[in-house]
Short mmCIF file of C-alpha atoms in Angstrom, two decimals:
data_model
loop_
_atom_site.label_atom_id
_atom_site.label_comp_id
_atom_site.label_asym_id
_atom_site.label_seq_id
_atom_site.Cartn_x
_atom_site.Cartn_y
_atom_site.Cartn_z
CA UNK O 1 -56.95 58.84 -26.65
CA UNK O 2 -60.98 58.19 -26.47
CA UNK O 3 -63.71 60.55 -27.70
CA UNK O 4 -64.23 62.01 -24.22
CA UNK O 5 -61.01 62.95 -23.80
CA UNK O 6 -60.67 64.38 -27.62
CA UNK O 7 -63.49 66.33 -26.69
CA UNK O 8 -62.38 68.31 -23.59
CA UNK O 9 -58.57 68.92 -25.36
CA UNK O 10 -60.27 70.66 -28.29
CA UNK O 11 -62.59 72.18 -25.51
CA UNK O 12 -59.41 73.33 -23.41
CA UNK O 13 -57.47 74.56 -27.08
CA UNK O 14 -60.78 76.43 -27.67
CA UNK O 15 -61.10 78.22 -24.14
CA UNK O 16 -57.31 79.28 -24.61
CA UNK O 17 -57.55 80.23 -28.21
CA UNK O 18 -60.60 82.84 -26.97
CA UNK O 19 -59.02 84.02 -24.29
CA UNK O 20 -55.68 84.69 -25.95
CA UNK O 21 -57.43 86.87 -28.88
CA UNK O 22 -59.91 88.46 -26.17
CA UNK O 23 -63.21 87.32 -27.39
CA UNK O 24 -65.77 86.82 -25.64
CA UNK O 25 -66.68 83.37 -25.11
CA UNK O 26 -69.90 81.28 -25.30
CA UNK O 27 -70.07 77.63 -23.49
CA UNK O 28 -72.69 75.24 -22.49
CA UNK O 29 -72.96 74.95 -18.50
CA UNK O 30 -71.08 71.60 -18.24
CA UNK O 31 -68.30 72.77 -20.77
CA UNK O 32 -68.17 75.41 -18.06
CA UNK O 33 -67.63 72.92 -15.32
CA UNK O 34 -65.65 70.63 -17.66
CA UNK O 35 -62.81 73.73 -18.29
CA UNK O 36 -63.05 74.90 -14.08
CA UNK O 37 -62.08 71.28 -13.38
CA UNK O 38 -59.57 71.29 -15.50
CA UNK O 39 -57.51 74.34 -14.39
CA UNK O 40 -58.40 73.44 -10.87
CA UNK O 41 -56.95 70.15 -10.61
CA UNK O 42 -53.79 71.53 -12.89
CA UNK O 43 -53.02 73.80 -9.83
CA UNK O 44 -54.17 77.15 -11.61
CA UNK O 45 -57.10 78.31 -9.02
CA UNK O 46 -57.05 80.96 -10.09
CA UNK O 47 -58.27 80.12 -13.65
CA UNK O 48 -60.50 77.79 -12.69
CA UNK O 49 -62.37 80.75 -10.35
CA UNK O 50 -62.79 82.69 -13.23
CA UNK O 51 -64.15 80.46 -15.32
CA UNK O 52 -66.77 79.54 -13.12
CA UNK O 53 -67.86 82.95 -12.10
CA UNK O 54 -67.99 84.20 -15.88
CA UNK O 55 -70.34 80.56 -16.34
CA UNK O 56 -72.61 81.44 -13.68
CA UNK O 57 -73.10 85.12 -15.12
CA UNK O 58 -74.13 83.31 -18.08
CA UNK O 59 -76.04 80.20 -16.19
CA UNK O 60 -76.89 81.28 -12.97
CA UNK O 61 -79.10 78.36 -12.25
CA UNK O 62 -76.63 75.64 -13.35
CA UNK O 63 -76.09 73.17 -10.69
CA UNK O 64 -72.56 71.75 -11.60
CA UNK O 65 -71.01 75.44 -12.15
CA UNK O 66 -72.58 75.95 -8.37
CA UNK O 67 -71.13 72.72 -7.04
CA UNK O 68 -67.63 73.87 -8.94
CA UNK O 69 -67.94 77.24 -6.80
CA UNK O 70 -68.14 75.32 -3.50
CA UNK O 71 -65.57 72.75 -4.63
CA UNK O 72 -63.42 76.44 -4.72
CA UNK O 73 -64.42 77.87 -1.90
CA UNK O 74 -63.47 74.19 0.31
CA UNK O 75 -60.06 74.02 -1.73
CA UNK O 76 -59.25 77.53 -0.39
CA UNK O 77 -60.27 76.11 2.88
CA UNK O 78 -63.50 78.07 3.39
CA UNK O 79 -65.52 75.41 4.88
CA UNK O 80 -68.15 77.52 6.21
CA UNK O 81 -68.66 79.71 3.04
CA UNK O 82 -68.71 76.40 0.78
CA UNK O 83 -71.23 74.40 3.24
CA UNK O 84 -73.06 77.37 3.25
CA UNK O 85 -73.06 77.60 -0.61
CA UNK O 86 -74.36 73.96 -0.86
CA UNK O 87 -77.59 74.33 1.10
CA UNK O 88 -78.45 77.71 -1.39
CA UNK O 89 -78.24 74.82 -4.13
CA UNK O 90 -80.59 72.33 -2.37
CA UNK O 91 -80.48 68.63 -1.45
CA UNK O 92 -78.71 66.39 -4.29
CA UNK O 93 -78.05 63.37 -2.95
CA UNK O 94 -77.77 61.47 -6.17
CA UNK O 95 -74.96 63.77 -7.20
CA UNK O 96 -71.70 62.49 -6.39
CA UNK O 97 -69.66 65.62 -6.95
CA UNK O 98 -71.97 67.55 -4.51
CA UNK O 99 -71.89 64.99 -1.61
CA UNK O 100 -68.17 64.86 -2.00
CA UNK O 101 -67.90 68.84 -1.21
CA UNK O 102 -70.59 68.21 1.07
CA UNK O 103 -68.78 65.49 3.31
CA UNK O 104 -65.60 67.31 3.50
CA UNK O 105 -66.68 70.80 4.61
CA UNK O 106 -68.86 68.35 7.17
CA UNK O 107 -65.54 66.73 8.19
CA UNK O 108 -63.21 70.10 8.37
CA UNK O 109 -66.63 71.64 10.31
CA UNK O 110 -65.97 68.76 12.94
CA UNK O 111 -69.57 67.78 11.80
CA UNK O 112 -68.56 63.59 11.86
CA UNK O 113 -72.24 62.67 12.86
CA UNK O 114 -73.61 64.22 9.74
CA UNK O 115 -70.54 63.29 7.43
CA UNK O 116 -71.09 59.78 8.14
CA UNK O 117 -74.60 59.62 7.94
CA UNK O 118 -74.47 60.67 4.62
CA UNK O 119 -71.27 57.71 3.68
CA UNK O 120 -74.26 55.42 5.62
CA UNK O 121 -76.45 56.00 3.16
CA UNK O 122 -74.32 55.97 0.03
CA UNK O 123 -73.03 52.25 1.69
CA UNK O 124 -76.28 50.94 2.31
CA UNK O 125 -77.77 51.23 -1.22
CA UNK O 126 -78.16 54.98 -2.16
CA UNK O 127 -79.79 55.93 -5.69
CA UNK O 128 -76.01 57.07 -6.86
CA UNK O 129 -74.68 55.04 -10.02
CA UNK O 130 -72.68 52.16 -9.95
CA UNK O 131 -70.40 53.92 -12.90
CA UNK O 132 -70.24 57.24 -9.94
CA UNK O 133 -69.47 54.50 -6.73
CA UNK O 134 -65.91 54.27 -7.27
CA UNK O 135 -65.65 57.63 -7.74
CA UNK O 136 -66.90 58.00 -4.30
CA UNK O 137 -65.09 55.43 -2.80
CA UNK O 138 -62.19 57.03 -3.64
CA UNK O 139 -62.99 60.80 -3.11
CA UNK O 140 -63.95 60.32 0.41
CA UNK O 141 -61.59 57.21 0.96
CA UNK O 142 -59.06 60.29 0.32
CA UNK O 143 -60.93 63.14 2.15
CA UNK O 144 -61.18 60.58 5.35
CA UNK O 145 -57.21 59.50 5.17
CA UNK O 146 -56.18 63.51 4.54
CA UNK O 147 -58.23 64.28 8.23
CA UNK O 148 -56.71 61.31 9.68
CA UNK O 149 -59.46 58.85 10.67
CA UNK O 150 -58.03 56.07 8.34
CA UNK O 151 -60.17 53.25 9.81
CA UNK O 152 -62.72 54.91 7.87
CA UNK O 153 -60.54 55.47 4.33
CA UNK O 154 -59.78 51.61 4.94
CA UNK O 155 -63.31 50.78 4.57
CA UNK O 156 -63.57 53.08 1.99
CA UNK O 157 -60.68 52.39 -0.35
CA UNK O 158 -61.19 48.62 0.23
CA UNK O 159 -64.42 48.93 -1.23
CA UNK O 160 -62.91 50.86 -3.66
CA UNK O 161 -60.18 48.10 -4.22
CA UNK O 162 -62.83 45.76 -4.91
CA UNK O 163 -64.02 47.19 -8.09
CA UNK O 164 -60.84 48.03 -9.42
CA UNK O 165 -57.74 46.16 -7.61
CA UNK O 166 -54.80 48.19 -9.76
CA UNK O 167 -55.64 51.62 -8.89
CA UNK O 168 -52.31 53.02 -8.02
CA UNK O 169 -53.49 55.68 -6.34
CA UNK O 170 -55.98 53.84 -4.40
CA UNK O 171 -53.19 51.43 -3.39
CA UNK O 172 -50.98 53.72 -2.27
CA UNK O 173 -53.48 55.39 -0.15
CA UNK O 174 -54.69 52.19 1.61
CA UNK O 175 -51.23 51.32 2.36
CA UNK O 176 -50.10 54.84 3.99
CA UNK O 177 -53.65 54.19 6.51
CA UNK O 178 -52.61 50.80 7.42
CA UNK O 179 -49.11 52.39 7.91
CA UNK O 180 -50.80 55.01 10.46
CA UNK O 181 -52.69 52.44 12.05
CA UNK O 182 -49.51 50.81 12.87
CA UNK O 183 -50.77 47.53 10.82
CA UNK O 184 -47.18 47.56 8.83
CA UNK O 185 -47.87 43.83 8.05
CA UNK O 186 -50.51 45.08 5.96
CA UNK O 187 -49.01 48.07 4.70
CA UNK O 188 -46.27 45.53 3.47
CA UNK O 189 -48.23 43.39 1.41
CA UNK O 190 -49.95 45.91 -0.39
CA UNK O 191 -46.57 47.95 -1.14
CA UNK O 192 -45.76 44.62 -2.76
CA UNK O 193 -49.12 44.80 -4.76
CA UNK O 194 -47.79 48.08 -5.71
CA UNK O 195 -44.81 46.78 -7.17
CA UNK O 196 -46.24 43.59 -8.89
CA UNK O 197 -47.99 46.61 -11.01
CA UNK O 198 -45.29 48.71 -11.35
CA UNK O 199 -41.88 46.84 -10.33
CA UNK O 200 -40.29 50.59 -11.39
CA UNK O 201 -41.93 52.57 -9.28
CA UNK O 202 -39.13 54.21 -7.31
CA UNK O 203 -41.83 55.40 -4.18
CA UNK O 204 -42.90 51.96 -3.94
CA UNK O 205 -39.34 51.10 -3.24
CA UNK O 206 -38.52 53.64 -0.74
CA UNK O 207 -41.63 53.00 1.23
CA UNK O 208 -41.37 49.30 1.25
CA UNK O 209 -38.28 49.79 2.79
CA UNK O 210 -39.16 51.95 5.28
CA UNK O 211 -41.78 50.01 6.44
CA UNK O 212 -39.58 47.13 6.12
CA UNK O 213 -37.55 49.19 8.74
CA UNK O 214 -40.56 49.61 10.98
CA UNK O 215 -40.77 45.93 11.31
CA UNK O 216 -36.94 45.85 12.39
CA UNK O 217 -36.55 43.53 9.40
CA UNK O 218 -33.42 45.11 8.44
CA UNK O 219 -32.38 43.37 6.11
CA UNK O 220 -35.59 43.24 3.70
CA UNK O 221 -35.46 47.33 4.20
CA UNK O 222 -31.54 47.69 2.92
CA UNK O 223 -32.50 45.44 -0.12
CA UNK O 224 -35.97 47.30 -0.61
CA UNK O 225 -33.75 50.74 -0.44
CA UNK O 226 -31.18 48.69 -3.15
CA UNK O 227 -34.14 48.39 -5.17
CA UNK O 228 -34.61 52.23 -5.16
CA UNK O 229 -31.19 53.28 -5.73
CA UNK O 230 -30.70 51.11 -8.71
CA UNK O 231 -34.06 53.24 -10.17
CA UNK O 232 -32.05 57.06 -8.92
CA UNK O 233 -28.95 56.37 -7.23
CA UNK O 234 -28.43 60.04 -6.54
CA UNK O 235 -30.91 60.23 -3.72
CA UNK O 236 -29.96 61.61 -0.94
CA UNK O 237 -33.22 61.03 1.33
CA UNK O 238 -33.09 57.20 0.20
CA UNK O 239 -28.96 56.89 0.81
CA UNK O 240 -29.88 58.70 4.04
CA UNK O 241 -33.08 55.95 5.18
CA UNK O 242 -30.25 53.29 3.88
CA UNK O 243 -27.69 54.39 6.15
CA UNK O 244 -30.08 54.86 9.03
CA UNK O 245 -31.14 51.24 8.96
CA UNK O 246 -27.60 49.87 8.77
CA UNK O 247 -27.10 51.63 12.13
CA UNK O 248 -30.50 50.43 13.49
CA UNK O 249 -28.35 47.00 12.55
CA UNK O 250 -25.39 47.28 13.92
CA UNK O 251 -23.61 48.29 10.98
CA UNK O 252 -22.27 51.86 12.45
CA UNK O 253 -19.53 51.63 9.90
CA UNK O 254 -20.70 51.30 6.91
CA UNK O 255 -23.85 53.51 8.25
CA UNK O 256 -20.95 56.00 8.64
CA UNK O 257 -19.42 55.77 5.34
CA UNK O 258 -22.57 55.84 3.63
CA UNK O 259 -24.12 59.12 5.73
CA UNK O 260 -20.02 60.92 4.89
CA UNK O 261 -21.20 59.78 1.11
CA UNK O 262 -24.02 62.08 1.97
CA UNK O 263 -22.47 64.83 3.38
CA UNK O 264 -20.44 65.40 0.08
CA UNK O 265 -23.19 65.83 -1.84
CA UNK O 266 -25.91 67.62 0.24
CA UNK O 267 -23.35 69.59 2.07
CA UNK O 268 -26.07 72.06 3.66
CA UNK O 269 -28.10 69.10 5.11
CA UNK O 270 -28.21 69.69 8.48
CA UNK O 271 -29.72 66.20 10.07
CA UNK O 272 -26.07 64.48 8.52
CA UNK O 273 -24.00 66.49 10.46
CA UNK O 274 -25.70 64.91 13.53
CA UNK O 275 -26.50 61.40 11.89
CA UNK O 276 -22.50 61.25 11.79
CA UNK O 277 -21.63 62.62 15.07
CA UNK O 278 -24.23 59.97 16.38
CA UNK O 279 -22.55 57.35 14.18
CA UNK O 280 -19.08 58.89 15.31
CA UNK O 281 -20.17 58.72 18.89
CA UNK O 282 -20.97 55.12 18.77
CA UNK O 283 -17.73 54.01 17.70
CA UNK O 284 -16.01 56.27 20.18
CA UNK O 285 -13.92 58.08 17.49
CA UNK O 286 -13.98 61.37 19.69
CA UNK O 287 -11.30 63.14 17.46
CA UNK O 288 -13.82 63.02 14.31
CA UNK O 289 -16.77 64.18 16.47
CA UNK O 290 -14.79 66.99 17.64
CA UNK O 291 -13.65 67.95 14.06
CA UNK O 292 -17.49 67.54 12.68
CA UNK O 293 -18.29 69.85 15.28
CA UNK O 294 -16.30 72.50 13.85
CA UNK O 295 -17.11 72.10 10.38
CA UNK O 296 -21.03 72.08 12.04
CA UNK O 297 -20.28 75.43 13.35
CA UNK O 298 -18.58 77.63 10.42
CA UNK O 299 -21.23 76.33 8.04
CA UNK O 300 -24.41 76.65 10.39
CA UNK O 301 -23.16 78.85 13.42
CA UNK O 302 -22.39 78.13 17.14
CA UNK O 303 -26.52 77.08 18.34
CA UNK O 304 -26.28 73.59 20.10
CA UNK O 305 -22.72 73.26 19.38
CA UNK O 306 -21.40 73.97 23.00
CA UNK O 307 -24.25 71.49 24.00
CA UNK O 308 -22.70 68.89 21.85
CA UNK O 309 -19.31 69.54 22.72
CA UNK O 310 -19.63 69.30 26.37
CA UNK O 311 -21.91 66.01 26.47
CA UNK O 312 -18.65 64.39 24.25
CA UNK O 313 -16.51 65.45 26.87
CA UNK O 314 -18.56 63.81 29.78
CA UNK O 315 -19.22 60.65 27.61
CA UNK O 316 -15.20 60.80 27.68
CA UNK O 317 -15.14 61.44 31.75
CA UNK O 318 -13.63 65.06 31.02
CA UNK O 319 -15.85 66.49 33.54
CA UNK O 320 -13.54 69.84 34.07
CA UNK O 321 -13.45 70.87 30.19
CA UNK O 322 -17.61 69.48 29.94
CA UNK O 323 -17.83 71.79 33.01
CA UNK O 324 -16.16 74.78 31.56
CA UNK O 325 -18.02 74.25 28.27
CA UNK O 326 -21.52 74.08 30.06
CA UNK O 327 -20.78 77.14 32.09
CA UNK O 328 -20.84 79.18 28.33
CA UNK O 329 -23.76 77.59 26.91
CA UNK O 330 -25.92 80.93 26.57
CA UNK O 331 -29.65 81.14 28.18
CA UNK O 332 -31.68 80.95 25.20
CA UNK O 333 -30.41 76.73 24.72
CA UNK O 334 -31.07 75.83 28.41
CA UNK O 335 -34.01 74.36 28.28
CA UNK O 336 -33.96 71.79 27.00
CA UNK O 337 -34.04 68.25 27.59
CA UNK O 338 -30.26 67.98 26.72
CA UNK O 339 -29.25 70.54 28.74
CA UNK O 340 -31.13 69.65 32.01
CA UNK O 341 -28.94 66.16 31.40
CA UNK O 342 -25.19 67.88 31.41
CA UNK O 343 -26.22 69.83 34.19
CA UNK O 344 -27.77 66.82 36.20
CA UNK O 345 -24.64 64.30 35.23
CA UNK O 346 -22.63 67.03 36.24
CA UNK O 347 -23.80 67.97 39.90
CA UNK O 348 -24.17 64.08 40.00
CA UNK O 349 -19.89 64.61 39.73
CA UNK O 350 -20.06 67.64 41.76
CA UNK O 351 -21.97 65.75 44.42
CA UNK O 352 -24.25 68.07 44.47
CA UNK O 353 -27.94 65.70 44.33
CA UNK O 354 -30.31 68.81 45.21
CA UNK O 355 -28.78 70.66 42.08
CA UNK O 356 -28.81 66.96 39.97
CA UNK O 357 -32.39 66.05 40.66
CA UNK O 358 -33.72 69.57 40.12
CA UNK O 359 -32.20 69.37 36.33
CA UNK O 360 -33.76 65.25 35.64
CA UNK O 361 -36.76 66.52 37.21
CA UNK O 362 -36.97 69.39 34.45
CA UNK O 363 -35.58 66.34 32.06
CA UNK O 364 -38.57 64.42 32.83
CA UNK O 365 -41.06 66.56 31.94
CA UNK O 366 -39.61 67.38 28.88
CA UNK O 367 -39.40 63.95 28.20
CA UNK O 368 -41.81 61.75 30.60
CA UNK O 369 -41.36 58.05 29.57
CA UNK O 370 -37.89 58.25 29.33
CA UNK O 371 -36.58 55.19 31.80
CA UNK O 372 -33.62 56.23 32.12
CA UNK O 373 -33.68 59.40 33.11
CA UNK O 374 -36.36 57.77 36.15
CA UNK O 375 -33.63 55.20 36.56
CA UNK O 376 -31.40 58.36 37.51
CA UNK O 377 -33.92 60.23 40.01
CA UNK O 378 -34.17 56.43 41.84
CA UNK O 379 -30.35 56.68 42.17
CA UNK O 380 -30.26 60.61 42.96
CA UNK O 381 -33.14 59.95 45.44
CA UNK O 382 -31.05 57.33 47.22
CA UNK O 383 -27.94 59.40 47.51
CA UNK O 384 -29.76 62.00 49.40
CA UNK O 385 -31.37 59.02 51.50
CA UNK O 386 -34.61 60.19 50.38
CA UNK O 387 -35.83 56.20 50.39
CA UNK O 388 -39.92 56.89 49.98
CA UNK O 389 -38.85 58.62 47.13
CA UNK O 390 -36.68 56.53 45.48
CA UNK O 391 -39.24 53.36 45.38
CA UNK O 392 -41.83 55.82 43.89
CA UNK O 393 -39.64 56.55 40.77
CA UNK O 394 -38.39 52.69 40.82
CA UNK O 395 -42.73 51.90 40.87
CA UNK O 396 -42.76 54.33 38.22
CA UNK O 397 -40.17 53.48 36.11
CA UNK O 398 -41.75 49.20 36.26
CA UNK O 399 -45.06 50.88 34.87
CA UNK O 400 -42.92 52.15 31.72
CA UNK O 401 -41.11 48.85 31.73
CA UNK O 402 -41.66 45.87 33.84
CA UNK O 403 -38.22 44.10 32.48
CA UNK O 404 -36.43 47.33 33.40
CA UNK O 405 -32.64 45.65 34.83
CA UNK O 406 -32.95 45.06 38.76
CA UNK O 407 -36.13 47.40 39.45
CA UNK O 408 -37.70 45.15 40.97
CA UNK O 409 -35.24 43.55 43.49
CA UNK O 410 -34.24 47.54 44.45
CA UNK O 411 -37.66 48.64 45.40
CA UNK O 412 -38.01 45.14 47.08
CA UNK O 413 -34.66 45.94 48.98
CA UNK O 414 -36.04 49.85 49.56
CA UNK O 415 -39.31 48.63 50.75
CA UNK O 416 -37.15 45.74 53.29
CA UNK O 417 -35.62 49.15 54.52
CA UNK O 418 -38.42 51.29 54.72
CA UNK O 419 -40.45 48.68 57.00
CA UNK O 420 -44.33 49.42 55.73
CA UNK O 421 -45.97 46.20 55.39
CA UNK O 422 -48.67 46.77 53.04
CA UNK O 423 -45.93 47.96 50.11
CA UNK O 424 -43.81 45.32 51.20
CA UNK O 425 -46.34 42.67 50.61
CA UNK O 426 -47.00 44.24 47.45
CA UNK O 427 -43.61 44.00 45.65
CA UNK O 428 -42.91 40.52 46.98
CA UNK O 429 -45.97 39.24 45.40
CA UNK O 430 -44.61 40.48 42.10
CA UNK O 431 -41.66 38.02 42.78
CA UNK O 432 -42.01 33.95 41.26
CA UNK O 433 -40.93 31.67 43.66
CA UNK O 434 -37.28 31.42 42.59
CA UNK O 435 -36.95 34.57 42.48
CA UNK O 436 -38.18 34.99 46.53
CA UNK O 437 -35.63 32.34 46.97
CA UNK O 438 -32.60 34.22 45.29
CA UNK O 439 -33.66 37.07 47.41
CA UNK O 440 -33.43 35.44 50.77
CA UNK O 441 -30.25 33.71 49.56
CA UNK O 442 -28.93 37.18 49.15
CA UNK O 443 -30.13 39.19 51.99
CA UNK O 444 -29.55 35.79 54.75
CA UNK O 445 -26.02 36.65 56.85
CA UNK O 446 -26.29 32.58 56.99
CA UNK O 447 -25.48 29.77 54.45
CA UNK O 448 -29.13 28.46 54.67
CA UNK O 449 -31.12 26.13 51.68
CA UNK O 450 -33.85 27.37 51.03
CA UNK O 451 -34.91 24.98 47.82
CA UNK O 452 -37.21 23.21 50.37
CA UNK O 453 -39.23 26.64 51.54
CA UNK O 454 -42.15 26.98 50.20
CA UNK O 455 -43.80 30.53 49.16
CA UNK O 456 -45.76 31.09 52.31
CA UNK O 457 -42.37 29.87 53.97
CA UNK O 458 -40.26 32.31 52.49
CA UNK O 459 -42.61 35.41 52.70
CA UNK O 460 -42.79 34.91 56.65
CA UNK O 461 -39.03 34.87 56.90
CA UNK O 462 -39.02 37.76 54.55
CA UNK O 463 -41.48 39.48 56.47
CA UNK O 464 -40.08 38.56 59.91
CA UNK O 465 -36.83 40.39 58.67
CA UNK O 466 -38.81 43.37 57.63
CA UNK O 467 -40.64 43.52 60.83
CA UNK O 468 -37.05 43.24 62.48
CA UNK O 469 -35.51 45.75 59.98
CA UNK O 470 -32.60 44.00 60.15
CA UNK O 471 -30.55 41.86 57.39
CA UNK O 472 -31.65 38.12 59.09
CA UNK O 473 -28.49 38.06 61.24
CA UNK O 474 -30.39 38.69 64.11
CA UNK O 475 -33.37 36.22 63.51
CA UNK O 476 -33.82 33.00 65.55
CA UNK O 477 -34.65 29.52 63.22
#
């Protein structure tokens, strides 16, 4: 232990001896600041805001006991009142704790012009000491990350990280903003800086592995969450990630056994019951699912549980006992994005398509960039021969993905049908040249070679069938 902090323990043992006997107490202004600090970042506000008013009553004009007040007021999330605080103290812009209060009431005030006018001029060569930068740094690196605009706490906490590479905290912090920025390359390597400091460090573990898991580098994440167990090999959260990414990799059994390790010991954890009917569900053991169910129920009550029971009997084709379930699911559960997907899968059975694409139409607002439940309204559309329809959801489902299985060749066969020229031409030009040629090979009534057509070739027999509306049988070579 150095002088300094000798000093503020026998400071601290003093404070609490005075207070414990009820005497009044004398202290210089910064032993003032030194003791609201304390309790403050120990979690006892409420402390620390008496020890600062009683200082000012004594020093009224101290600056640091004024900058602890606002520090107070912006930790009880008073922005306003603590900005407002600062300007009855004046300009300081040498004093590191004040621009620190300063630039986060600016940031929680939406005030981002002036907050980074004043990081500006602490970067580009302000009169605050070198010994005070890092402190800085690190502060608003923080402040910046905690109000998400972690471009910003990257600049920051790299700077930072260039004083003083083996700040743990700074590390940490720099790797959860590349995390947000979806840079998990990044995050990676300096999670691994994290450990070459501290190979023990259980969270470094845990969140190497996760990002590991990001990545879809499954197996770096399952030895990452390895590491982790070997540190606390009672956590559930960590045997839960574990198990997660073995499903994410194919390994739904051992996912399984590892999630019913769970359930044994966090028995009133919710998210396993449906980790292992997932799990269950996956490896079609129905008779487990429909036991889980039950146990679900008598621990948590009945909400969702019809839901889930009639969606396992459709994914078994028991459409009567999915449709008897559905009919009891009460009104307070139907809608939602599940529910609008029994009832559309089961009109679909029902034949009824008006009912079916009312309920994926609710479905896809709930849940917009979901291709297959577009993939379904293309089908549902076509059923009730509603063609201009159908190639709108097919155009709309090759804008959320382009690869999506045969979209292409059925809104080239819907637009054949449909006749209009201009979104005729438009699909086929989406189509290589092999791909025009496995389309005419399909649609021709006659065993023709086309290897030998060209493009321009192909798209006038294509069109000429369009124009036609007829399948080629009728067209003269």
């Amino acid at each position: 232990m150095d002088d300094n902090e000798l000093d503020i323990k026998e400071l601290i043992l003093k404070y609490e001896q005075m207070r414990y006997m009820g005497k009044s107490m004398y202290f210089d202004p910064d032993e003032f600041a030194i003791l609201a600090n304390y309790y403050n970042d120990f979690g006892d506000v409420s402390e620390a805001e008496y020890i600062t008013d009683s200082g000012l009553k004594m020093h009224p004009g101290s600056t640091d006991l004024m900058i602890v007040k606002a520090k107070l007021l912006a930790a009880a999330l008073q922005f306003q009142e603590a900005y407002d605080y600062l300007l009855g103290i004046g300009e300081d812009e040498n004093n590191v704790d004040y621009l620190l209060v300063k630039i986060e009431c600016l940031l929680n005030l939406d005030q981002l012009e002036q907050a980074n006018e004043i990081l500006d001029t602490v970067l580009s060569g302000t009169e605050v000491k070198y010994e005070d930068l890092y402190t800085f740094l690190t502060e608003v690196g923080y402040i910046y990350n905690d109000i998400d605009l972690y471009d910003v706490a990257i600049l920051l906490l790299e700077k930072a990280r260039e004083i003083d590479d083996e700040d743990l905290d700074v590390l940490i912090d720099l790797s959860y903003a590349y995390e947000m920025l979806d840079n998990f390359e990044k995050a990676i390597g300096i999670n691994n800086d994290i450990l070459d400091i501290n190979p023990y460090s259980f969270d470094g573990w845990v969140n190497l592995g996760k990002l590991h898991s990001m990545m879809k580098e499954y197996d770096k994440s399952i030895e990452a969450f390895d590491f982790a167990l070997t540190i606390d090999d009672s956590d559930v959260n960590v045997l839960k990630m574990k198990a997660l990414t073995l499903y994410l990799n194919d390994n739904v059994e051992e996912a399984v056994r590892i999630f019913r390790e769970c359930l044994e010991n966090s028995p009133e954890d919710e998210s396993l019951y449906d980790s292992l009917l997932d799990g269950y569900e996956v490896m079609e053991q129905y008779d487990e699912i429909i036991e889980l169910i039950a146990l679900k129920e008598a621990r948590f009550g009945s909400t969702g549980v019809l839901l889930k029971r009639a969606h396992i009997y459709l994914t078994q084709d028991k459409y009567e006992e999915a449709q008897e379930v559905f009919e009891k699911i009460p009104d307070d559960e139907r809608n939602s994005l599940e529910y609008y997907i029994l009832e559309g899968e089961l009109a679909i059975y029902n034949e009824d398509f008006a009912t079916a694409e009312m309920a994926y139409m609710l479905a896809m607002i709930e849940s917009p960039d979901d291709e297959l439940i577009v993939d379904k309204l293309v089908n549902i559309s076509m059923d009730q021969d509603k063609y201009e329809k159908a190639a709108e959801y097919l155009e709309q489902l090759m804008l959320l993905n382009p690869d999506f299985p045969t979209a292409k060749a059925r809104l080239a066969f819907l637009r054949f049908e449909i006749g209009a020229k201009e979104p005729f031409d438009e699909i086929m030009s989406q189509f290589s040249d092999n791909e025009l040629r496995a389309l005419l090979t399909l649609l021709s009534s006659e065993d023709i070679d086309y290897s030998a057509y060209d493009r321009e070739k192909m798209l006038i027999r294509l069109n000429e069938a369009r124009e036609n509306r007829v399948l080629f049988k009728n067209i003269k070579y």
